Backbone as JSON Lines, residues from 0, in Angstrom:
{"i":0,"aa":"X","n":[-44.73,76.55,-106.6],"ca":[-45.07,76.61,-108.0],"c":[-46.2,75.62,-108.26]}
{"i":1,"aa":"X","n":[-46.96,76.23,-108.94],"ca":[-48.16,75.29,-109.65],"c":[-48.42,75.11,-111.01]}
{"i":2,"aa":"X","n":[-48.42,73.84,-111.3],"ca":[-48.49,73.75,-112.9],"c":[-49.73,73.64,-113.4]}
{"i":3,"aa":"X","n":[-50.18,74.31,-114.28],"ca":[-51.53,74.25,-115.13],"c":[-51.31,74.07,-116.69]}
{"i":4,"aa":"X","n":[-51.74,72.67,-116.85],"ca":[-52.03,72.31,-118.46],"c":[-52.83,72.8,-119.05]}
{"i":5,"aa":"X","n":[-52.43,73.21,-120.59],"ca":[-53.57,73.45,-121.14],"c":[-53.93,72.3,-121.96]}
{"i":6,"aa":"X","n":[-55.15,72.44,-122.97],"ca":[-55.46,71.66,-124.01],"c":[-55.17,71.96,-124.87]}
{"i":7,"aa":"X","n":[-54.94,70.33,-125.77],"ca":[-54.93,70.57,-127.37],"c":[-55.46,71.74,-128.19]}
{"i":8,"aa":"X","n":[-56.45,72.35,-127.39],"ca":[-56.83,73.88,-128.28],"c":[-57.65,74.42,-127.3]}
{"i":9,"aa":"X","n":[-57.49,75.61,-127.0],"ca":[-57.64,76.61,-126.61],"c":[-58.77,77.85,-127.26]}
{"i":10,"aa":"X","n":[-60.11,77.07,-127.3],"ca":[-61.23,77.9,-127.88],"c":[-62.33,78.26,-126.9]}
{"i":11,"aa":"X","n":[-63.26,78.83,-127.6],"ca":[-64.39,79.13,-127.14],"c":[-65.07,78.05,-125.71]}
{"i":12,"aa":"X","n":[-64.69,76.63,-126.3],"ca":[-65.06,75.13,-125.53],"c":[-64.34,75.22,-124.17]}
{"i":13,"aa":"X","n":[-62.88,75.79,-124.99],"ca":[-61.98,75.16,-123.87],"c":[-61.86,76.34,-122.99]}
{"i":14,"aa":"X","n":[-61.7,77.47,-123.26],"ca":[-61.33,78.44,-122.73],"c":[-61.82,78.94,-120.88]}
{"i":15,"aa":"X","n":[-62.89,78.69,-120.75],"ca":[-63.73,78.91,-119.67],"c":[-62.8,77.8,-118.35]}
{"i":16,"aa":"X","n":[-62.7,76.38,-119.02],"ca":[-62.14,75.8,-118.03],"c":[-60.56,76.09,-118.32]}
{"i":17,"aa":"X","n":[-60.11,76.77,-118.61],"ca":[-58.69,77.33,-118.37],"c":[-58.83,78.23,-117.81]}
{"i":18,"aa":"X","n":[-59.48,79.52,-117.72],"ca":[-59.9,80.38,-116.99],"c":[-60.36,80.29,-115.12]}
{"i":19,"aa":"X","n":[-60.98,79.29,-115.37],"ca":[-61.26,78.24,-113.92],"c":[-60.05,78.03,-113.11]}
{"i":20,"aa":"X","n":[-59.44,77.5,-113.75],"ca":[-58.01,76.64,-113.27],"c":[-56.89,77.48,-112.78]}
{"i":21,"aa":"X","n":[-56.84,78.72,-113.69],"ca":[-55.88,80.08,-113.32],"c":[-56.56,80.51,-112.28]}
{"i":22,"aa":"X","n":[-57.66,81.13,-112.12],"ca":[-58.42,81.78,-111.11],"c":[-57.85,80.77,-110.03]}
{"i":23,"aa":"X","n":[-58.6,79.82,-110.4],"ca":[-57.84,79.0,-108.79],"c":[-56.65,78.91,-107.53]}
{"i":24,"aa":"X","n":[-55.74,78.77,-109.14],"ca":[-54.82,78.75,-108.36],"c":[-54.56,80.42,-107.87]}
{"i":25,"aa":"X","n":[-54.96,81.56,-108.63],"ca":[-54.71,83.08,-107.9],"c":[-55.42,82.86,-106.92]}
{"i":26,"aa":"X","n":[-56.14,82.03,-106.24],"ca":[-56.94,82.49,-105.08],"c":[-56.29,81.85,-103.84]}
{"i":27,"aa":"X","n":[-55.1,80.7,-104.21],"ca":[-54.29,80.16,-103.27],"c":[-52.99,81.06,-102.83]}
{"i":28,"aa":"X","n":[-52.06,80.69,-102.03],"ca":[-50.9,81.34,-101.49],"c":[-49.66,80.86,-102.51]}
{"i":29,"aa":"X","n":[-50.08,79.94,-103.42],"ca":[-49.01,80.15,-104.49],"c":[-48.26,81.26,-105.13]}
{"i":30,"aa":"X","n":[-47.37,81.26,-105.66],"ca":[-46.48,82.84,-105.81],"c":[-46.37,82.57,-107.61]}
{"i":31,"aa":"X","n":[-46.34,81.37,-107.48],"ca":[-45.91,81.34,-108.83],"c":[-46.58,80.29,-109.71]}
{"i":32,"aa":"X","n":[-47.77,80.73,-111.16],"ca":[-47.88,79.7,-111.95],"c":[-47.17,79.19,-112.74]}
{"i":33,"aa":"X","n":[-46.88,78.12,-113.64],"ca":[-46.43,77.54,-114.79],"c":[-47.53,76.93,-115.5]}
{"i":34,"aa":"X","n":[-47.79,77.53,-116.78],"ca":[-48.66,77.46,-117.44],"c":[-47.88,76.24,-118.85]}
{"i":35,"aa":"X","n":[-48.15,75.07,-118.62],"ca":[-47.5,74.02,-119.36],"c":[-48.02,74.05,-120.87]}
{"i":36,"aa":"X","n":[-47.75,74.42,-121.68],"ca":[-48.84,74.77,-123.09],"c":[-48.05,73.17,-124.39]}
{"i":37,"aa":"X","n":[-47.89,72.57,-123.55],"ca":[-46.93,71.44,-124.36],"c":[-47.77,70.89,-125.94]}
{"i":38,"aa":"X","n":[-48.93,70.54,-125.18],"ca":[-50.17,69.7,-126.17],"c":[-50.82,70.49,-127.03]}
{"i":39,"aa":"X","n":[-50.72,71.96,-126.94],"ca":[-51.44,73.1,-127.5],"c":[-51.27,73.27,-128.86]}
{"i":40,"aa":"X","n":[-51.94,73.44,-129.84],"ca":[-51.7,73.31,-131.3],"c":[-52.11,74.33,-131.74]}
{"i":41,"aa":"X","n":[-53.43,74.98,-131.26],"ca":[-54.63,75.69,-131.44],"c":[-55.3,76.77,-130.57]}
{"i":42,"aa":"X","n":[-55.24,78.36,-130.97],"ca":[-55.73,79.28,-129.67],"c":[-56.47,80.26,-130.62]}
{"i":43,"aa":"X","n":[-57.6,80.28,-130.2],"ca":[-58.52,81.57,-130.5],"c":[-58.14,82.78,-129.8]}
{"i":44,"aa":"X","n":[-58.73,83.95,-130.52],"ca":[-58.55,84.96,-129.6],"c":[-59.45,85.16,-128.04]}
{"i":45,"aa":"X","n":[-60.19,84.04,-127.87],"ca":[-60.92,84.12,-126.8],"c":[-59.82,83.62,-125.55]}
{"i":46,"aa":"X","n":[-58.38,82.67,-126.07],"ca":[-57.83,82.06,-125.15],"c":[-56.58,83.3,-124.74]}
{"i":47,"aa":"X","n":[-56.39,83.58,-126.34],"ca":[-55.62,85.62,-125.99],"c":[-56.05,86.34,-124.64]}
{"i":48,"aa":"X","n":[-57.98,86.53,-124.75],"ca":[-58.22,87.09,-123.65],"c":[-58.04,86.73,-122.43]}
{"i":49,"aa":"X","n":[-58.05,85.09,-122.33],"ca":[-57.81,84.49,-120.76],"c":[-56.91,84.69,-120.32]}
{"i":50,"aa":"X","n":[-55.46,84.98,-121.36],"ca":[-54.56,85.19,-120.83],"c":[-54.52,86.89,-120.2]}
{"i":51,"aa":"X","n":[-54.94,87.6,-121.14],"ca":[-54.48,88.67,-120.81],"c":[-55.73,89.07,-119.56]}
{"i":52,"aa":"X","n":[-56.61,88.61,-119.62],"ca":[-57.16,89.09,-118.01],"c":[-56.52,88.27,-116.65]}
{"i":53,"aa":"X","n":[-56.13,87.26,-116.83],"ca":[-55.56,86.55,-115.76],"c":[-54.31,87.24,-115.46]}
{"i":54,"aa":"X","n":[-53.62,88.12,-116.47],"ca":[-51.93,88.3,-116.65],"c":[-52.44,89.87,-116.02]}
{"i":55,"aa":"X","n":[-53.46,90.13,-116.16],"ca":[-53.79,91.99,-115.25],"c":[-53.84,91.04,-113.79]}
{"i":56,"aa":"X","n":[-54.97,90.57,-113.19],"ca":[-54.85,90.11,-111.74],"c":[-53.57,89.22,-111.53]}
{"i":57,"aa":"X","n":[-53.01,88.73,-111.89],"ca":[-50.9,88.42,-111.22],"c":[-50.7,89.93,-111.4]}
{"i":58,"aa":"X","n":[-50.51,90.56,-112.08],"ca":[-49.69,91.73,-112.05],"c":[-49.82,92.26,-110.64]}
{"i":59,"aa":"X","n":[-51.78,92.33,-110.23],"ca":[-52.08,93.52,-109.66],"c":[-52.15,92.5,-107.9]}
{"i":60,"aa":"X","n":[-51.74,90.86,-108.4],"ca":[-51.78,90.17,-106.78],"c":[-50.1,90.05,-106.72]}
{"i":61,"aa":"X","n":[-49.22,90.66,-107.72],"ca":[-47.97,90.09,-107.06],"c":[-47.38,88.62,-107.14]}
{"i":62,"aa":"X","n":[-47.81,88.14,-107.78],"ca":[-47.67,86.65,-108.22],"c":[-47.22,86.62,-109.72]}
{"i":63,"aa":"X","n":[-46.41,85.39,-109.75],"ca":[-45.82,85.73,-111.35],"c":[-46.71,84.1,-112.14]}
{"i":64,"aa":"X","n":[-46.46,84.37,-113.49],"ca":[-47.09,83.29,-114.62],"c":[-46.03,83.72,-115.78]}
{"i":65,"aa":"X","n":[-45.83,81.89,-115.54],"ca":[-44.83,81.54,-116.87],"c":[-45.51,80.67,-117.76]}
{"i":66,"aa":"X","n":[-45.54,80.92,-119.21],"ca":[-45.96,79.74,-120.1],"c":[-44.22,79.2,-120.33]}
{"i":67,"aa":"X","n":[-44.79,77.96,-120.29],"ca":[-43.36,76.68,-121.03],"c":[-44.21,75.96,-121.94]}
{"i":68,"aa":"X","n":[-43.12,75.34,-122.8],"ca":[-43.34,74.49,-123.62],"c":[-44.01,74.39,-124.58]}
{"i":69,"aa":"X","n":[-44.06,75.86,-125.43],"ca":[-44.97,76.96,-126.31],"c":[-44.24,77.04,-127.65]}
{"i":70,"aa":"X","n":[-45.41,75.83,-128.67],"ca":[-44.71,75.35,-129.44],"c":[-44.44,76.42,-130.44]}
{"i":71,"aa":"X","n":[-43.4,76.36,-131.62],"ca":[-43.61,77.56,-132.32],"c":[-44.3,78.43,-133.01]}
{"i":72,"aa":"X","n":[-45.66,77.46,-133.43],"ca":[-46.93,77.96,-133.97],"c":[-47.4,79.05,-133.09]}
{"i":73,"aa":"X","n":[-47.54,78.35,-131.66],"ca":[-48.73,79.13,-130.5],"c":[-47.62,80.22,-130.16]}
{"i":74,"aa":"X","n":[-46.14,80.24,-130.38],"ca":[-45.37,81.58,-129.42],"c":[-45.38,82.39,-130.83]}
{"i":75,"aa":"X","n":[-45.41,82.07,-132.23],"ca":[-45.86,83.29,-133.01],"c":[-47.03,83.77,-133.23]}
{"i":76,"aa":"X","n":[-48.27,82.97,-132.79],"ca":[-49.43,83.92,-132.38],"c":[-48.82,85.06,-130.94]}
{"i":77,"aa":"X","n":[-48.59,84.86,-130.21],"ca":[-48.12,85.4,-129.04],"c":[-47.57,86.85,-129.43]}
{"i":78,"aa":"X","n":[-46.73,86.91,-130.54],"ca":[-45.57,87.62,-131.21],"c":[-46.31,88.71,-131.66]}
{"i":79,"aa":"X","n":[-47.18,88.02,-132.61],"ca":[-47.71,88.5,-133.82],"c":[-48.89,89.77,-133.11]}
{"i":80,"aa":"X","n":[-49.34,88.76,-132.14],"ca":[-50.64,89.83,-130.94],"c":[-49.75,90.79,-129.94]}
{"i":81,"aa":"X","n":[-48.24,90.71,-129.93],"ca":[-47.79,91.89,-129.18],"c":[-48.05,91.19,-127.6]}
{"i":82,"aa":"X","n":[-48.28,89.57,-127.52],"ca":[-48.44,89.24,-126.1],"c":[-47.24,88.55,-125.71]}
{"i":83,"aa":"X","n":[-45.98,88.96,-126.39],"ca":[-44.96,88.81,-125.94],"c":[-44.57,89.75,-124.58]}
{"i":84,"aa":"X","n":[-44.66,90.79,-125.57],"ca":[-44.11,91.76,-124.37],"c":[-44.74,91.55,-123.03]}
{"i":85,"aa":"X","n":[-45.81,90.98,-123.14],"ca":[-46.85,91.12,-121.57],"c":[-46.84,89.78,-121.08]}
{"i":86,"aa":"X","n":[-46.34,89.07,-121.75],"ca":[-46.58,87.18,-120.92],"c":[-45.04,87.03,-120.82]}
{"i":87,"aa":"X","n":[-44.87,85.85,-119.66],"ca":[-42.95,85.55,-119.69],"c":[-43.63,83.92,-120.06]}
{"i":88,"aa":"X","n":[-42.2,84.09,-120.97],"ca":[-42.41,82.98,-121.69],"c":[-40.77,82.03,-121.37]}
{"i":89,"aa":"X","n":[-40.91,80.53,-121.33],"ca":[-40.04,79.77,-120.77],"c":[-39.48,78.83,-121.9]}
């Protein structure tokens, strides 16, 4: 298992190096991310997309991604965008 933090917010700024960090670790023999969202306050829909393109390549490498620690603000954006059904959430 590999853990990846995010940031206090999750925008346009931040987004690219979260994107970085997932890719990464899909390119190792890890099986499994944990996506730590503890500090997270704040997500654009640009950080929506990181997820949901990173959450097509696990699907399609066989590797799983969990968000934890997804405070209640950021898991009712999640809700609200229908990215419940498609992210596992901890």
């Amino acid at each position: 298992m590999t853990e990846v933090k995010t940031a206090v917010k999750i925008s346009v700024a931040q987004a690219p190096e979260l994107e970085r960090a997932l890719k990464t670790v899909l390119e190792t023999e890890e099986k499994e991310i944990v996506v730590n969202m503890e500090d997270t306050i704040y997500m654009s829909s640009v950080g929506l997309r990181v997820f949901a393109s990173i959450q097509k390549k696990i699907n399609a490498s066989g590797k799983t991604m969990v968000l934890k620690n997804v405070r209640p603000q950021m898991k009712e954006i999640f809700e609200v965008t229908g990215f419940v059904g498609v992210l596992s959430f901890e």
